[in-house]
Amino acid sequence: MSKASIYIETFGCQMNISDTERAASRLREAGYRLCETPGEADVVLFNTCSVRARAEQKVYNRIGEVRHARVGREPLLGVLGCVAQLEGEAVFEHAPSVRLVAGTRATDRLPALIERLRSGEQRVLDLGERLGDESWEVSPFERHSRYVAFLPIIEGCNKFCTYCIVPYSRGRERSRDAAELTDEVRRLAGQGFREVHLIGQNVNSYRPRTEAGLEGFKGATPFSRLLRALGSTGMPRIKFTTSFPRDFHPDIVAALDEHENLCDWVHLPVQSGNDRVLRAMRRGYSAADYLRRVDTIREARRRLSLTSDIIVGFPGETAAEFEDTLRLVERCQYDGLYIFKYSERRGTPAAGLPDSVPEEEKTARFQALEGLQRGIQSRLYRGYIGRRLEVLVEGESAKSETDVKGHTTCHKVVNFKGDAGLHGQLVWVRIEEAKANSLYGVRCRESSASAPTVSRGEV
Ligand code: 5AD
Ligand code: SF4
């Protein structure tokens, strides 16, 4: 049978983007052709997210849209990822046109699963675990960017925060050996990647089965040792996300102080500023514990940019408890904040609690927090005007063909005048304008060596 063309559409987090890269690598190795749009593909796969109800609904809407656009020549449809893992057989009932349901650990088996369908099986379901010898290799051509690579260091989650579906959709924590990660970072450098994002639901819970690759690298936790090991590879920039506050050891900050290529950004989701709510969420820290971690981050040699996630309207959250969140945000002065309205997820412990905060109240709290953050961020962003920042040019700006865009080491988006010749380069940009979520500047002609960096206390 001649091999088919496949289109994969990805929803959700970086782990899903990374899984899609891996799935595409396996499918291409098996002889399939990957396409950029669903219009002509023989097989259309949706790699799904179920962290909130709205994300889950999206996939069913998209299945309807694709079927509508392809009436009379419908592709073979498959659902991958978190919705597939959680819903299993129910996906076939909910969307009878779907013929493949493959969970979060089935990525490497996709070629075989699709082959079974193309040989006549009507429906195929795989919710199994990863097999020990599966490959993490991703072809550079399948990566979402030519210059920034996502590198999963830990999969799954053992934390079981009461609102969260991830421990059920992604299973228990499994860490990759450091030797394999170090090799991969060196290989990525050779392939022209300038930045690596170490990804995982909780990167700082990293706990590999062996010492391999960590020998000779000191540190209070396996994660801070891994940071030192990868910081020594020569990769120009290394970022990591997400960090879990309870496991955020001060030695992480010490490792960042030692290696300039370990970037000046920490994403440390707090979820709430109130101790009763934090307990009900089972986060394992109090607001004071969290603020102690923030103080350590603020004492770093460089100014580290700090971002966070917050859920408003958790079951039983009172107006006074929400005020504690506002106070904490004021105190933390986040460089960026992702705000979510609580969304009940079936099967989680919090789903047993009455979803007591009315929708309008959740919206009001969302807006209050958003307004507070807008002010904080605007002041922080304006503080960059007149300063020089190093930018990795990742591509053309979304708004203007004559501009390019990229990120700073502190993970802020910067746009400036430039052409495709700059793509993939690290350049210095003088910031001239601050927008709500990005900076605008002009390229400096000086060499990077003579340009002052932003240090602690300057911004
Ligand atoms: N409702 C709302 N937000 C949620 N998150 C996780 N689960 C839920 C939920 N049930 C948010 C958390 C997490 C981010 C990735 O998504 O803030 O940090
Ligand atoms: Fe979900 Fe909590 Fe695990 Fe994060 S740490 S993925 S919020 S259970």
XYZ file of C-alpha atoms and ligand atoms in Angstrom:
485
model
C 0.000 0.000 0.000
C 1.456 3.413 -0.873
C 2.060 5.638 2.132
C -0.477 8.327 2.950
C -0.092 12.029 3.686
C -0.694 13.124 7.276
C -1.575 16.424 8.907
C -1.219 16.895 12.681
C -2.903 19.785 14.482
C -1.663 20.538 17.987
C -3.506 22.085 20.939
C -2.209 22.923 24.391
C 1.156 23.037 26.073
C 4.781 22.668 25.002
C 4.694 18.985 25.915
C 2.038 18.483 23.242
C 4.081 20.442 20.703
C 7.022 18.232 21.590
C 4.925 15.043 21.265
C 3.768 16.191 17.830
C 7.399 16.717 16.777
C 8.167 13.213 17.927
C 5.090 11.691 16.258
C 5.938 13.464 12.998
C 9.517 12.141 13.160
C 8.297 8.534 13.631
C 5.692 8.890 10.854
C 8.166 10.341 8.372
C 10.683 7.595 9.196
C 7.901 5.113 8.367
C 7.500 6.726 4.939
C 4.511 9.016 5.488
C 4.402 12.503 4.029
C 3.600 15.283 6.532
C 1.505 18.218 5.278
C 1.012 21.768 6.517
C -2.795 21.944 6.131
C -5.691 19.521 6.571
C -7.098 20.311 3.101
C -5.506 17.456 1.154
C -4.236 15.078 3.841
C -5.308 11.411 3.817
C -5.008 11.282 7.608
C -5.813 14.169 9.987
C -4.670 13.824 13.594
C -5.560 16.140 16.471
C -3.118 16.228 19.375
C -5.371 17.407 22.154
C -5.409 19.219 25.511
C -7.846 18.693 28.369
C -6.486 21.005 31.072
C -9.677 23.088 30.980
C -13.162 22.287 29.612
C -12.823 24.832 26.816
C -9.609 23.236 25.509
C -11.339 19.870 25.412
C -14.359 21.205 23.520
C -12.066 22.729 20.874
C -11.130 19.382 19.366
C -14.724 18.364 18.759
C -15.388 21.718 17.083
C -12.329 21.288 14.867
C -13.340 17.739 13.886
C -16.698 19.172 12.745
C -14.995 21.960 10.751
C -12.573 19.614 8.991
C -15.346 17.133 8.129
C -17.483 19.974 6.801
C -14.655 21.232 4.580
C -13.953 17.728 3.284
C -17.469 16.435 2.554
C -17.302 13.584 0.058
C -13.574 13.034 0.570
C -13.258 12.713 4.306
C -9.835 11.944 5.717
C -9.102 9.254 8.254
C -9.514 11.079 11.593
C -7.560 10.430 14.761
C -7.494 11.936 18.264
C -4.174 11.880 20.162
C -2.949 13.237 23.472
C -4.749 14.138 26.691
C -8.392 13.951 25.539
C -7.663 10.566 23.932
C -6.006 9.272 27.109
C -8.838 10.389 29.382
C -11.856 9.678 27.209
C -10.662 6.516 25.473
C -13.576 4.652 23.819
C -15.906 7.565 24.625
C -14.251 9.617 21.855
C -15.661 7.158 19.301
C -19.151 7.699 20.743
C -18.788 11.466 20.936
C -17.363 11.746 17.396
C -18.253 8.603 15.421
C -16.174 9.728 12.425
C -12.995 9.276 14.492
C -11.235 5.964 13.833
C -8.041 6.307 15.866
C -7.712 7.159 19.570
C -4.113 7.123 20.775
C -3.115 8.335 24.270
C -0.220 10.409 25.545
C 2.292 7.540 25.522
C 1.401 6.056 22.126
C 3.352 8.543 19.971
C 5.982 6.063 18.859
C 3.406 3.438 17.879
C 1.423 5.732 15.563
C 2.841 4.343 12.294
C 1.765 0.808 13.268
C -1.654 1.984 14.498
C -2.362 3.866 11.264
C -1.193 0.881 9.224
C -3.789 -1.283 10.994
C -6.552 1.142 10.022
C -5.375 1.327 6.441
C -5.399 -2.471 6.282
C -9.095 -2.544 7.102
C -9.585 -2.335 10.888
C -12.494 0.002 11.585
C -11.338 1.472 14.889
C -8.044 1.408 16.761
C -7.501 2.380 20.415
C -4.115 2.570 22.209
C -3.940 3.946 25.753
C -0.824 1.968 26.664
C 2.404 3.017 28.354
C 5.631 3.896 26.568
C 7.825 0.900 25.901
C 11.309 0.972 27.437
C 13.234 1.151 24.170
C 11.246 3.923 22.493
C 13.131 6.700 20.789
C 13.143 10.341 21.906
C 14.835 11.387 18.674
C 13.254 14.283 16.889
C 14.362 15.178 13.403
C 15.467 18.840 13.183
C 12.972 19.253 10.320
C 10.001 18.404 12.550
C 10.867 20.913 15.287
C 8.491 23.845 15.708
C 11.400 26.260 15.247
C 14.784 26.041 13.520
C 16.493 27.795 16.403
C 14.579 26.938 19.583
C 14.238 23.282 20.587
C 11.949 21.800 23.228
C 13.621 19.077 25.236
C 11.375 17.047 27.577
C 13.394 16.112 30.661
C 10.515 14.745 32.747
C 7.081 13.494 31.749
C 3.956 13.123 33.863
C 3.131 14.479 37.309
C 2.907 13.025 40.821
C 1.567 16.140 42.538
C -2.193 15.610 42.213
C -3.217 19.218 42.812
C -6.933 18.808 43.463
C -8.134 20.765 40.391
C -5.757 19.253 37.868
C -6.293 16.525 35.304
C -2.638 16.201 34.237
C -1.646 13.343 36.618
C -4.459 11.324 35.035
C -3.773 12.278 31.416
C 0.011 12.019 31.579
C 0.589 9.455 34.303
C 3.411 9.309 36.842
C 6.694 11.229 36.638
C 9.438 9.656 34.543
C 12.766 11.441 34.121
C 15.190 10.927 31.274
C 18.813 10.152 32.003
C 21.100 13.166 32.037
C 23.646 11.515 29.722
C 21.014 11.242 26.990
C 19.947 14.868 27.563
C 23.522 16.165 27.463
C 24.159 14.305 24.200
C 20.999 15.725 22.728
C 21.846 19.308 23.687
C 25.301 18.915 22.061
C 23.666 17.470 18.937
C 21.161 20.353 18.832
C 24.039 22.858 19.035
C 25.633 21.111 16.050
C 22.359 21.366 14.134
C 22.294 25.152 14.596
C 19.827 25.441 17.487
C 20.644 28.463 19.661
C 18.187 27.907 22.502
C 16.872 24.843 24.318
C 13.795 24.799 26.551
C 13.896 22.032 29.115
C 10.252 21.118 29.483
C 8.170 19.101 31.910
C 5.102 19.563 34.108
C 7.579 20.041 36.974
C 11.147 20.252 35.719
C 12.578 20.683 39.197
C 11.112 17.342 40.311
C 13.646 15.798 37.881
C 14.847 12.490 39.322
C 16.604 10.175 36.830
C 17.087 6.474 37.529
C 20.864 6.663 37.123
C 23.719 9.080 37.750
C 24.824 8.831 34.124
C 25.694 12.288 32.852
C 25.578 13.943 36.285
C 28.971 12.672 37.484
C 31.227 15.577 38.347
C 28.358 18.089 38.542
C 27.601 19.172 42.079
C 24.258 20.374 43.332
C 21.650 20.057 46.065
C 19.107 18.360 43.762
C 19.303 16.287 40.558
C 17.730 19.219 38.694
C 20.347 21.753 39.760
C 23.034 19.207 38.822
C 21.386 18.768 35.419
C 21.339 22.547 34.955
C 25.085 22.673 35.619
C 25.705 19.726 33.279
C 23.711 21.300 30.447
C 25.083 24.768 31.216
C 28.519 23.305 30.439
C 27.553 22.089 26.945
C 28.099 25.428 25.206
C 24.468 25.751 24.037
C 24.076 29.561 23.862
C 20.778 29.681 25.767
C 18.968 27.277 28.062
C 15.514 27.990 29.523
C 13.332 25.696 31.614
C 9.646 25.473 32.434
C 7.611 24.748 34.555
C 9.054 24.874 38.094
C 7.013 23.616 41.044
C 7.302 26.029 44.010
C 7.583 23.415 46.765
C 10.592 21.811 45.042
C 12.228 25.098 44.032
C 15.575 24.749 45.803
C 17.770 27.885 46.181
C 20.545 25.900 44.479
C 18.684 26.427 41.176
C 19.371 30.149 41.555
C 23.000 29.365 42.447
C 23.309 27.346 39.196
C 21.867 30.270 37.194
C 24.399 32.572 38.853
C 27.237 30.294 37.730
C 26.262 29.838 34.069
C 25.390 32.859 31.930
C 23.763 30.609 29.296
C 21.195 29.439 31.870
C 18.690 32.171 31.114
C 17.324 34.803 33.482
C 13.708 33.610 33.613
C 11.772 31.489 36.111
C 8.154 30.395 35.619
C 6.852 29.606 39.109
C 3.053 29.146 39.182
C 1.564 30.190 42.530
C -2.138 29.442 41.690
C -3.444 31.436 44.704
C -2.210 33.852 47.361
C -4.429 32.451 50.118
C -3.327 29.675 52.464
C -6.735 28.013 52.841
C -7.170 27.872 49.054
C -3.606 26.613 48.600
C -4.355 23.844 51.103
C -7.622 22.975 49.345
C -5.662 22.851 46.081
C -3.138 20.590 47.851
C -0.188 22.599 46.546
C 2.051 21.757 49.506
C 3.203 25.321 50.313
C 1.845 28.448 51.970
C 1.940 31.973 50.539
C 4.860 32.723 52.898
C 6.777 29.641 51.649
C 6.235 30.837 48.086
C 7.383 34.365 48.873
C 10.583 32.983 50.408
C 11.330 31.316 47.042
C 10.623 34.624 45.312
C 13.041 36.411 47.658
C 15.773 33.926 46.675
C 15.022 34.581 43.014
C 15.229 38.332 43.628
C 18.627 37.929 45.283
C 20.200 36.389 42.167
C 23.216 38.121 40.625
C 21.270 38.993 37.489
C 17.725 40.251 37.675
C 15.669 37.135 36.942
C 12.365 37.615 35.224
C 9.518 35.904 37.085
C 6.212 34.675 35.639
C 3.324 32.737 37.147
C -0.077 31.056 36.701
C -3.132 31.806 38.831
C -6.555 30.167 39.021
C -9.436 32.434 40.050
C -12.718 31.109 41.436
C -11.487 27.823 42.872
C -14.434 26.150 44.712
C -15.173 28.058 47.908
C -12.788 30.964 47.163
C -14.227 33.972 49.002
C -13.818 37.616 48.008
C -11.412 38.088 50.941
C -9.357 35.065 49.877
C -9.140 36.451 46.367
C -7.863 39.743 47.847
C -4.914 37.767 49.231
C -4.101 36.750 45.653
C -4.171 40.400 44.567
C -1.825 41.284 47.438
C 0.576 38.491 46.529
C 0.650 39.577 42.884
C 1.341 43.159 43.945
C 4.201 41.890 46.092
C 5.696 39.551 43.433
C 5.742 42.099 40.581
C 5.527 39.403 37.929
C 6.959 39.991 34.459
C 4.041 37.984 33.070
C 0.982 36.226 34.445
C -1.344 33.590 32.991
C -4.761 33.841 34.619
C -7.335 31.052 34.394
C -10.900 30.733 35.592
C -11.356 27.526 37.529
C -12.701 24.808 35.259
C -14.100 21.653 36.824
C -12.393 18.504 35.516
C -14.233 15.232 35.991
C -12.335 12.704 38.088
C -10.250 15.268 40.006
C -10.751 15.653 43.795
C -11.991 19.252 43.415
C -14.775 18.074 41.098
C -16.459 16.733 44.250
C -16.646 20.257 45.712
C -19.480 22.581 44.729
C -18.220 24.889 41.928
C -19.459 27.695 44.134
C -18.129 30.876 42.539
C -20.663 32.123 39.960
C -19.384 32.650 36.419
C -19.853 36.463 36.628
C -17.818 36.543 39.821
C -15.037 34.492 38.200
C -15.046 36.974 35.329
C -14.927 39.925 37.739
C -11.966 38.393 39.606
C -10.233 37.571 36.336
C -10.593 41.178 35.212
C -9.467 42.628 38.526
C -6.322 40.506 38.456
C -5.717 41.238 34.795
C -6.023 44.974 35.469
C -3.560 44.824 38.358
C -1.072 42.812 36.286
C -1.416 45.177 33.312
C -0.256 48.065 35.518
C 2.647 46.101 37.009
C 3.762 44.819 33.624
C 3.495 48.200 31.962
C 5.786 49.749 34.584
C 8.234 46.847 34.320
C 8.255 46.916 30.519
C 8.716 50.695 30.413
C 11.786 50.162 32.598
C 13.480 48.500 29.631
C 13.262 51.616 27.433
C 16.761 52.832 26.628
C 18.364 49.512 27.566
C 20.036 46.958 25.347
C 18.834 43.389 25.348
C 20.134 40.353 23.517
C 17.503 38.893 21.184
C 17.452 35.549 19.406
C 15.809 36.334 16.073
C 13.252 33.607 15.495
C 11.420 34.849 12.407
C 9.361 37.537 10.746
C 7.165 39.664 12.999
C 3.467 38.784 12.849
C 2.482 42.423 12.279
C 5.002 43.769 9.776
C 7.011 42.197 6.960
C 9.850 44.631 7.515
C 10.240 43.609 11.171
C 11.672 40.524 12.790
C 10.808 39.120 16.200
C 12.497 37.094 18.850
C 12.861 36.585 22.567
C 15.276 37.987 25.118
C 17.082 35.780 27.623
C 14.391 36.921 30.122
C 11.795 35.568 27.688
C 10.255 38.832 26.548
C 9.131 39.253 22.951
C 11.054 41.936 21.047
C 10.240 43.225 17.552
C 12.596 45.389 15.501
C 13.424 46.333 11.904
C 15.301 43.583 10.141
C 15.177 40.992 7.402
C 15.410 37.242 6.962
C 19.231 37.444 6.966
C 19.015 37.899 10.741
C 16.976 34.773 11.425
C 18.754 32.508 13.910
C 21.181 35.220 15.047
C 21.713 36.585 18.533
C 21.714 40.359 18.219
C 21.634 43.331 20.574
C 18.595 45.579 20.414
C 18.079 48.950 22.073
C 14.536 49.112 23.407
C 12.568 52.204 22.375
C 8.971 51.338 23.079
C 7.061 49.148 25.532
C 3.768 47.550 24.516
C 1.470 45.512 26.784
C 3.137 42.154 26.068
C 6.140 42.997 23.906
C 8.988 45.443 23.411
C 10.004 47.341 20.289
C 13.522 48.499 19.498
C 16.343 49.080 17.018
C 19.330 46.886 16.393
C 22.596 48.098 17.949
C 25.683 47.983 15.782
C 28.117 47.423 18.662
C 29.456 43.965 19.304
C 27.765 42.014 22.042
C 30.926 42.098 24.151
C 30.748 45.852 24.660
C 27.033 46.042 25.314
C 26.024 46.262 28.948
C 23.615 43.631 30.157
C 20.739 44.405 32.466
C 21.739 43.493 35.970
C 19.830 43.163 39.207
C 18.232 46.332 40.472
C 18.461 48.160 37.160
C 14.943 47.403 36.003
N -8.996 25.010 35.885
C -8.360 26.157 35.585
N -7.049 26.239 35.389
C -6.322 25.114 35.504
N -5.003 24.874 35.373
C -4.785 23.560 35.566
N -5.945 22.925 35.830
C -6.916 23.880 35.802
C -8.314 23.855 36.010
N -8.964 22.728 36.311
C -4.030 25.928 35.109
C -2.999 26.043 36.233
C -1.757 25.491 35.614
C -1.937 25.881 34.155
C -1.099 25.148 33.182
O -3.312 25.618 33.931
O -2.827 27.401 36.547
O -0.561 26.026 36.154
Fe -1.299 19.771 37.566
Fe -0.334 20.338 39.987
Fe 0.885 18.522 38.419
Fe 0.992 21.125 37.762
S 1.851 20.199 39.646
S 0.561 19.411 36.378
S -1.017 21.859 38.423
S -1.145 18.351 39.314
